[in-house]
Short mmCIF file of C-alpha atoms in Angstrom, two decimals:
data_model
loop_
_atom_site.label_atom_id
_atom_site.label_comp_id
_atom_site.label_asym_id
_atom_site.label_seq_id
_atom_site.Cartn_x
_atom_site.Cartn_y
_atom_site.Cartn_z
CA MET A 118 8.80 -52.05 27.20
CA SER A 119 9.97 -48.78 25.61
CA ALA A 120 7.99 -45.57 26.00
CA ALA A 121 6.99 -45.70 22.34
CA GLU A 122 5.59 -49.24 22.33
CA PRO A 123 2.10 -48.36 23.68
CA LEU A 124 1.76 -45.79 20.90
CA ILE A 125 2.84 -48.29 18.25
CA ALA A 126 0.38 -50.85 19.62
CA TYR A 127 -2.40 -48.28 19.51
CA LEU A 128 -1.62 -47.39 15.89
CA GLU A 129 -1.61 -51.07 14.97
CA GLN A 130 -5.04 -51.47 16.60
CA LEU A 131 -6.39 -48.60 14.51
CA GLN A 132 -4.87 -50.11 11.40
CA ASP A 133 -6.51 -53.49 12.16
CA LYS A 134 -9.86 -51.69 12.34
CA GLY A 135 -9.32 -50.33 8.84
CA GLU A 136 -8.47 -46.76 9.88
CA THR A 137 -5.75 -45.19 7.78
CA HIS A 138 -5.22 -41.76 9.37
CA ILE A 139 -5.14 -40.16 12.81
CA ALA A 140 -5.65 -36.65 14.22
CA LEU A 141 -3.05 -35.02 16.43
CA ASP A 142 -2.99 -31.76 18.35
CA GLU A 143 0.20 -29.74 18.79
CA HIS A 144 0.95 -31.29 22.20
CA SER A 145 0.85 -34.80 20.71
CA ARG A 146 3.10 -33.72 17.87
CA ALA A 147 5.65 -32.35 20.35
CA ILE A 148 5.70 -35.68 22.21
CA LEU A 149 6.25 -37.61 18.98
CA ARG A 150 9.05 -35.28 17.97
CA LYS A 151 10.80 -36.13 21.27
CA PHE A 152 10.43 -39.87 20.53
CA TYR A 153 11.96 -39.27 17.12
CA VAL A 154 14.90 -37.31 18.52
CA ARG A 155 15.57 -40.02 21.09
CA ALA A 156 15.60 -42.69 18.39
CA VAL A 157 17.95 -40.71 16.16
CA LYS A 158 20.34 -39.58 18.90
CA GLY A 159 20.29 -42.89 20.78
CA ALA A 160 19.93 -40.93 24.02
CA THR A 161 18.08 -42.07 27.12
CA GLU A 162 16.67 -38.63 27.75
CA VAL A 163 16.45 -35.71 25.35
CA VAL A 164 14.93 -32.33 25.99
CA ALA A 165 14.88 -30.91 22.50
CA THR A 166 15.21 -27.24 21.82
CA PRO A 167 12.79 -25.67 19.35
CA GLN A 168 15.49 -25.85 16.68
CA GLN A 169 16.16 -29.53 17.39
CA GLN A 170 12.46 -30.30 17.28
CA ALA A 171 12.14 -28.67 13.89
CA THR A 172 15.07 -30.51 12.31
CA PRO A 173 13.58 -34.00 11.77
CA VAL A 174 10.25 -32.59 10.69
CA ALA A 175 11.92 -30.84 7.78
CA ASN A 176 12.64 -34.20 6.18
CA VAL A 177 9.07 -35.56 6.17
CA ALA A 178 6.17 -35.18 3.78
CA PRO A 179 4.50 -31.73 3.67
CA ALA A 180 1.43 -31.14 5.81
CA SER A 181 -0.87 -31.25 2.79
CA GLU A 182 -0.22 -34.97 2.36
CA THR A 183 -2.26 -37.63 4.16
CA LEU A 184 -0.85 -39.71 6.97
CA SER A 185 -0.67 -43.49 7.08
CA THR A 186 -1.04 -45.40 10.36
CA SER A 187 1.47 -47.97 9.11
CA SER A 188 3.98 -48.80 11.84
CA ALA A 189 6.70 -48.19 9.25
CA GLN A 190 5.75 -44.50 9.09
CA PRO A 191 8.26 -42.34 11.05
CA ALA A 192 6.92 -40.75 14.22
CA ALA A 193 8.04 -37.35 12.92
CA ALA A 194 5.77 -37.76 9.88
CA ILE A 195 2.85 -38.46 12.20
CA ALA A 196 3.65 -35.33 14.17
CA GLN A 197 3.68 -33.21 11.03
CA ALA A 198 0.32 -34.13 9.50
CA PRO A 199 -2.74 -31.96 10.24
CA VAL A 200 -5.29 -34.32 8.71
CA ALA A 201 -6.57 -37.58 10.06
CA VAL A 202 -8.95 -40.49 9.83
CA LYS A 203 -10.32 -40.90 6.33
CA PRO A 204 -14.07 -40.14 6.43
CA GLY A 205 -16.61 -42.82 5.64
CA LYS A 206 -18.18 -42.78 2.20
CA ALA A 207 -21.58 -41.13 1.78
CA THR A 208 -24.32 -43.55 0.74
CA GLY A 209 -27.65 -43.07 -1.02
CA SER A 210 -29.34 -43.16 -4.40
CA THR A 211 -30.22 -39.44 -4.71
CA ASP A 212 -28.32 -36.21 -4.08
CA GLY A 213 -30.54 -35.62 -1.05
CA GLU A 214 -29.77 -39.02 0.45
CA LEU A 215 -26.07 -38.67 -0.31
CA LEU A 216 -25.94 -35.24 1.31
CA GLY A 217 -27.83 -36.52 4.34
CA SER A 218 -25.24 -39.25 4.73
CA LEU A 219 -22.38 -36.80 4.22
CA ARG A 220 -23.93 -34.47 6.79
CA SER A 221 -23.70 -37.21 9.43
CA ILE A 222 -20.10 -37.88 8.46
CA CYS A 223 -19.18 -34.19 8.76
CA GLU A 224 -20.97 -33.77 12.07
CA SER A 225 -18.96 -36.51 13.76
CA TYR A 226 -15.66 -36.09 11.89
CA ALA A 227 -13.08 -36.62 14.64
CA PRO A 228 -10.10 -34.82 13.04
CA LEU A 229 -11.94 -31.48 13.01
CA LYS A 230 -13.14 -31.94 16.58
CA ALA A 231 -9.59 -32.80 17.64
CA LEU A 232 -8.30 -29.43 16.48
CA GLY A 233 -10.11 -27.66 19.32
CA THR A 234 -10.26 -24.42 17.31
CA LEU A 235 -13.80 -24.65 15.90
CA ARG A 236 -17.28 -24.13 17.27
CA THR A 237 -19.62 -27.11 17.50
CA GLN A 238 -22.65 -26.09 15.40
CA LEU A 239 -22.57 -27.82 12.02
CA VAL A 240 -23.28 -25.56 9.03
CA PHE A 241 -24.34 -27.75 6.13
CA PRO A 242 -25.89 -27.09 2.71
CA THR A 243 -29.48 -27.91 1.89
CA PRO A 244 -30.09 -30.26 -1.08
CA ALA A 245 -30.56 -28.53 -4.43
CA SER A 246 -32.48 -29.68 -7.48
CA SER A 247 -29.26 -29.50 -9.51
CA SER A 248 -25.58 -29.65 -8.64
CA ASP A 249 -24.16 -28.36 -11.93
CA ILE A 250 -22.98 -25.16 -10.23
CA MET A 251 -21.24 -25.28 -6.87
CA PHE A 252 -20.57 -22.04 -4.95
CA VAL A 253 -17.94 -22.53 -2.24
CA GLY A 254 -16.88 -20.15 0.51
CA GLU A 255 -14.10 -20.61 3.04
CA ALA A 256 -15.94 -21.00 6.38
CA PRO A 257 -19.28 -20.12 8.02
CA GLY A 258 -19.97 -16.83 9.74
CA TYR A 259 -22.36 -15.74 12.48
CA HIS A 260 -25.58 -15.87 10.44
CA ASP A 261 -24.63 -19.20 8.87
CA GLU A 262 -24.05 -20.76 12.28
CA LYS A 263 -27.25 -19.28 13.67
CA ASN A 264 -29.39 -20.66 10.83
CA GLY A 265 -27.47 -23.87 10.20
CA PHE A 266 -26.86 -23.47 6.47
CA PRO A 267 -24.30 -21.58 4.34
CA PHE A 268 -24.73 -17.99 3.18
CA SER A 269 -27.92 -17.39 5.14
CA GLY A 270 -27.37 -13.78 6.28
CA PRO A 271 -26.97 -10.53 4.34
CA ALA A 272 -24.24 -12.10 2.20
CA GLY A 273 -26.67 -14.89 1.38
CA GLU A 274 -29.32 -12.39 0.32
CA LYS A 275 -26.76 -10.77 -1.95
CA LEU A 276 -25.91 -14.17 -3.43
CA ASN A 277 -29.61 -14.87 -3.99
CA GLY A 278 -29.84 -11.58 -5.90
CA ILE A 279 -26.92 -12.58 -8.11
CA LEU A 280 -28.59 -15.92 -8.81
CA ARG A 281 -31.87 -14.22 -9.72
CA ALA A 282 -30.00 -12.02 -12.18
CA MET A 283 -28.65 -15.22 -13.75
CA GLY A 284 -32.16 -16.62 -14.00
CA LEU A 285 -31.53 -19.12 -11.22
CA SER A 286 -32.73 -19.72 -7.67
CA ARG A 287 -30.87 -20.95 -4.59
CA GLU A 288 -32.63 -24.31 -5.03
CA GLN A 289 -30.95 -24.78 -8.42
CA VAL A 290 -27.35 -24.49 -7.24
CA HIS A 291 -25.23 -26.03 -4.50
CA VAL A 292 -23.89 -23.56 -1.92
CA THR A 293 -21.38 -24.74 0.65
CA HIS A 294 -18.19 -24.00 2.62
CA ILE A 295 -14.87 -25.84 2.70
CA LEU A 296 -15.06 -25.83 6.49
CA LYS A 297 -18.40 -26.87 7.98
CA PHE A 298 -17.85 -25.30 11.42
CA ARG A 299 -17.31 -21.66 12.35
CA PRO A 300 -13.73 -20.81 13.41
CA GLU A 301 -13.70 -19.96 17.08
CA ILE A 302 -12.23 -16.94 18.87
CA SER A 303 -12.33 -15.75 22.46
CA GLN A 304 -15.53 -14.01 23.63
CA GLN A 305 -17.13 -14.59 20.24
CA THR A 306 -20.43 -13.00 19.26
CA THR A 307 -20.95 -11.79 15.69
CA ASN A 308 -17.21 -11.38 15.14
CA GLY A 309 -15.11 -14.00 13.43
CA ARG A 310 -11.78 -14.84 11.85
CA PRO A 311 -10.55 -16.53 8.67
CA ALA A 312 -9.98 -20.28 8.76
CA THR A 313 -6.37 -21.36 9.27
CA ALA A 314 -4.42 -23.46 6.79
CA ILE A 315 -4.53 -26.44 9.17
CA GLU A 316 -8.31 -26.14 9.60
CA LEU A 317 -8.85 -26.06 5.85
CA GLU A 318 -6.43 -28.91 5.21
CA THR A 319 -8.14 -31.03 7.87
CA ALA A 320 -11.52 -30.36 6.21
CA LYS A 321 -10.18 -31.20 2.74
CA PRO A 322 -11.30 -34.88 2.72
CA LEU A 323 -14.87 -33.73 3.43
CA ILE A 324 -15.12 -31.08 0.71
CA ASP A 325 -13.42 -33.51 -1.68
CA GLN A 326 -16.09 -36.11 -0.97
CA GLU A 327 -18.81 -33.47 -1.38
CA ILE A 328 -17.43 -32.62 -4.82
CA ASN A 329 -17.01 -36.28 -5.78
CA THR A 330 -20.57 -36.98 -4.64
CA LEU A 331 -22.30 -34.13 -6.50
CA LYS A 332 -19.96 -33.91 -9.51
CA PRO A 333 -20.59 -30.23 -10.37
CA LYS A 334 -19.77 -28.93 -13.83
CA ILE A 335 -18.18 -25.78 -12.41
CA ILE A 336 -16.93 -24.62 -9.00
CA ILE A 337 -17.28 -20.91 -8.20
CA THR A 338 -15.13 -19.89 -5.24
CA LEU A 339 -16.39 -16.95 -3.19
CA GLY A 340 -13.70 -14.86 -1.58
CA ASP A 341 -9.93 -14.88 -1.24
CA GLY A 342 -9.55 -17.88 1.09
CA ALA A 343 -11.61 -20.29 -0.99
CA ALA A 344 -9.92 -19.13 -4.18
CA LYS A 345 -6.45 -19.81 -2.79
CA PHE A 346 -7.52 -23.20 -1.43
CA PHE A 347 -8.81 -24.48 -4.78
CA THR A 348 -6.12 -22.91 -6.97
CA LYS A 349 -3.21 -23.61 -4.59
CA SER A 350 -2.03 -20.07 -5.28
CA THR A 351 -0.99 -17.14 -3.12
CA GLU A 352 -2.14 -14.57 -5.69
CA ASP A 353 -4.91 -12.13 -4.77
CA ILE A 354 -8.48 -12.53 -5.97
CA ASP A 355 -8.14 -9.93 -8.73
CA THR A 356 -5.25 -11.86 -10.26
CA LEU A 357 -6.90 -15.27 -9.82
CA ARG A 358 -10.11 -14.09 -11.51
CA SER A 359 -8.33 -13.68 -14.81
CA GLY A 360 -6.63 -17.08 -14.78
CA SER A 361 -7.69 -20.55 -15.86
CA HIS A 362 -8.06 -23.03 -13.01
CA SER A 363 -9.38 -26.51 -12.32
CA TYR A 364 -9.79 -28.85 -9.35
CA LYS A 365 -10.21 -32.59 -9.81
CA GLY A 366 -10.77 -31.90 -13.48
CA ILE A 367 -13.60 -29.43 -12.78
CA PRO A 368 -13.28 -25.79 -13.95
CA VAL A 369 -12.80 -23.36 -11.05
CA LEU A 370 -13.79 -19.72 -11.34
CA PRO A 371 -12.71 -17.46 -8.45
CA THR A 372 -14.79 -14.36 -7.74
CA TYR A 373 -15.60 -11.92 -4.95
CA HIS A 374 -17.40 -12.90 -1.76
CA PRO A 375 -20.93 -11.42 -1.62
CA SER A 376 -20.12 -9.73 1.71
CA TYR A 377 -17.38 -7.78 -0.06
CA LEU A 378 -19.93 -6.40 -2.50
CA LEU A 379 -22.10 -5.30 0.43
CA GLN A 380 -19.23 -3.13 1.64
CA ALA A 381 -17.83 -2.04 -1.72
CA GLY A 382 -19.23 1.18 -3.09
CA GLU A 383 -17.53 0.76 -6.44
CA THR A 384 -19.81 -0.20 -9.31
CA ASP A 385 -16.70 -1.57 -11.03
CA ASP A 386 -16.52 -4.38 -8.45
CA LYS A 387 -20.12 -5.38 -9.16
CA ARG A 388 -19.38 -5.19 -12.88
CA ARG A 389 -16.41 -7.53 -12.46
CA LEU A 390 -18.45 -10.07 -10.52
CA TRP A 391 -21.24 -9.95 -13.08
CA LYS A 392 -18.66 -10.49 -15.82
CA ASP A 393 -17.63 -13.64 -13.95
CA MET A 394 -21.27 -14.82 -13.81
CA LEU A 395 -21.70 -14.22 -17.55
CA LYS A 396 -18.60 -16.34 -18.09
CA VAL A 397 -20.21 -19.13 -16.04
CA MET A 398 -23.41 -18.89 -18.06
CA GLU A 399 -21.43 -19.09 -21.30
CA MET A 400 -19.46 -22.11 -20.07
CA LEU A 401 -22.70 -23.94 -19.23
CA SER A 402 -24.45 -22.84 -22.46
CA MET A 403 -27.11 -20.98 -20.50
CA PRO A 404 -29.17 -18.45 -22.49
CA ILE A 405 -28.07 -14.83 -21.98
CA SER A 406 -30.60 -12.10 -22.72
CA GLU A 407 -29.79 -8.58 -23.87
CA LYS A 408 -30.90 -7.35 -20.46
CA GLN A 409 -28.47 -9.67 -18.71
CA GLU A 410 -25.73 -8.74 -21.14
CA GLY A 411 -26.32 -5.08 -20.33
CA TYR A 412 -26.21 -5.31 -16.52
CA PHE A 413 -23.54 -2.93 -15.19
CA LYS A 414 -22.45 -2.10 -18.71
CA LYS A 415 -20.57 1.17 -18.96
CA THR A 416 -22.58 3.82 -20.78
#
């Protein structure tokens, strides 16, 4: 029996169970790269240099693509993919039931746990009376993790104020994050870090299902990371705000993160965000009063 046969047998077992994707950490990827090099070189023992390890990976599908457990899939392709087992489908007859089902799926989603870079407290949105508007941030912070739901600290209070100015309440919109767990760092307290590209890509099947489940009429991204994720752009938030974007056929409007407004002293920044909210209201044919039209207007 070759060294690779137990792995192939394991993948075939997963495939028989109906699983289509697997999660791999960096150590596992390195092992698979060695299998690949051995197969290509025909050697009995290969200790690949970093350059040699990188060579076969360059010829496989990019990391943003999903990974099949088919035994025909090259080992190098398996080593490259950051995403894994396709999540189960949320079930229920109401948004609340569907979200409850999706919550359970997110909480036990093995690919995210396999990364080993996230904390364990799930941060999940509460059901809203309407899902026409979806606000999406990149990842939870300290207050979100502490309270268990997105935008629950000072940034959340700022967001609530923006909603009130629009004539809405938190209960009338859907507020969530791409990543449902707080990114971890050493000796972590209130401090944090941005989510990595691999973390966000691994969480993509979950946010996609959330969007497919709720079917919002517009997605408002909050902050630079979420904007780049949904627009697939490397431009900064100021540039992305002025563009036209969509995701899965749904209009996407990038704007500033509420925490940025808490730190920004410039009224111009608040004016720009409010201009974005007026644009949302216009797109959804919401009534706009003279008072709302005049918020942050230059005199």
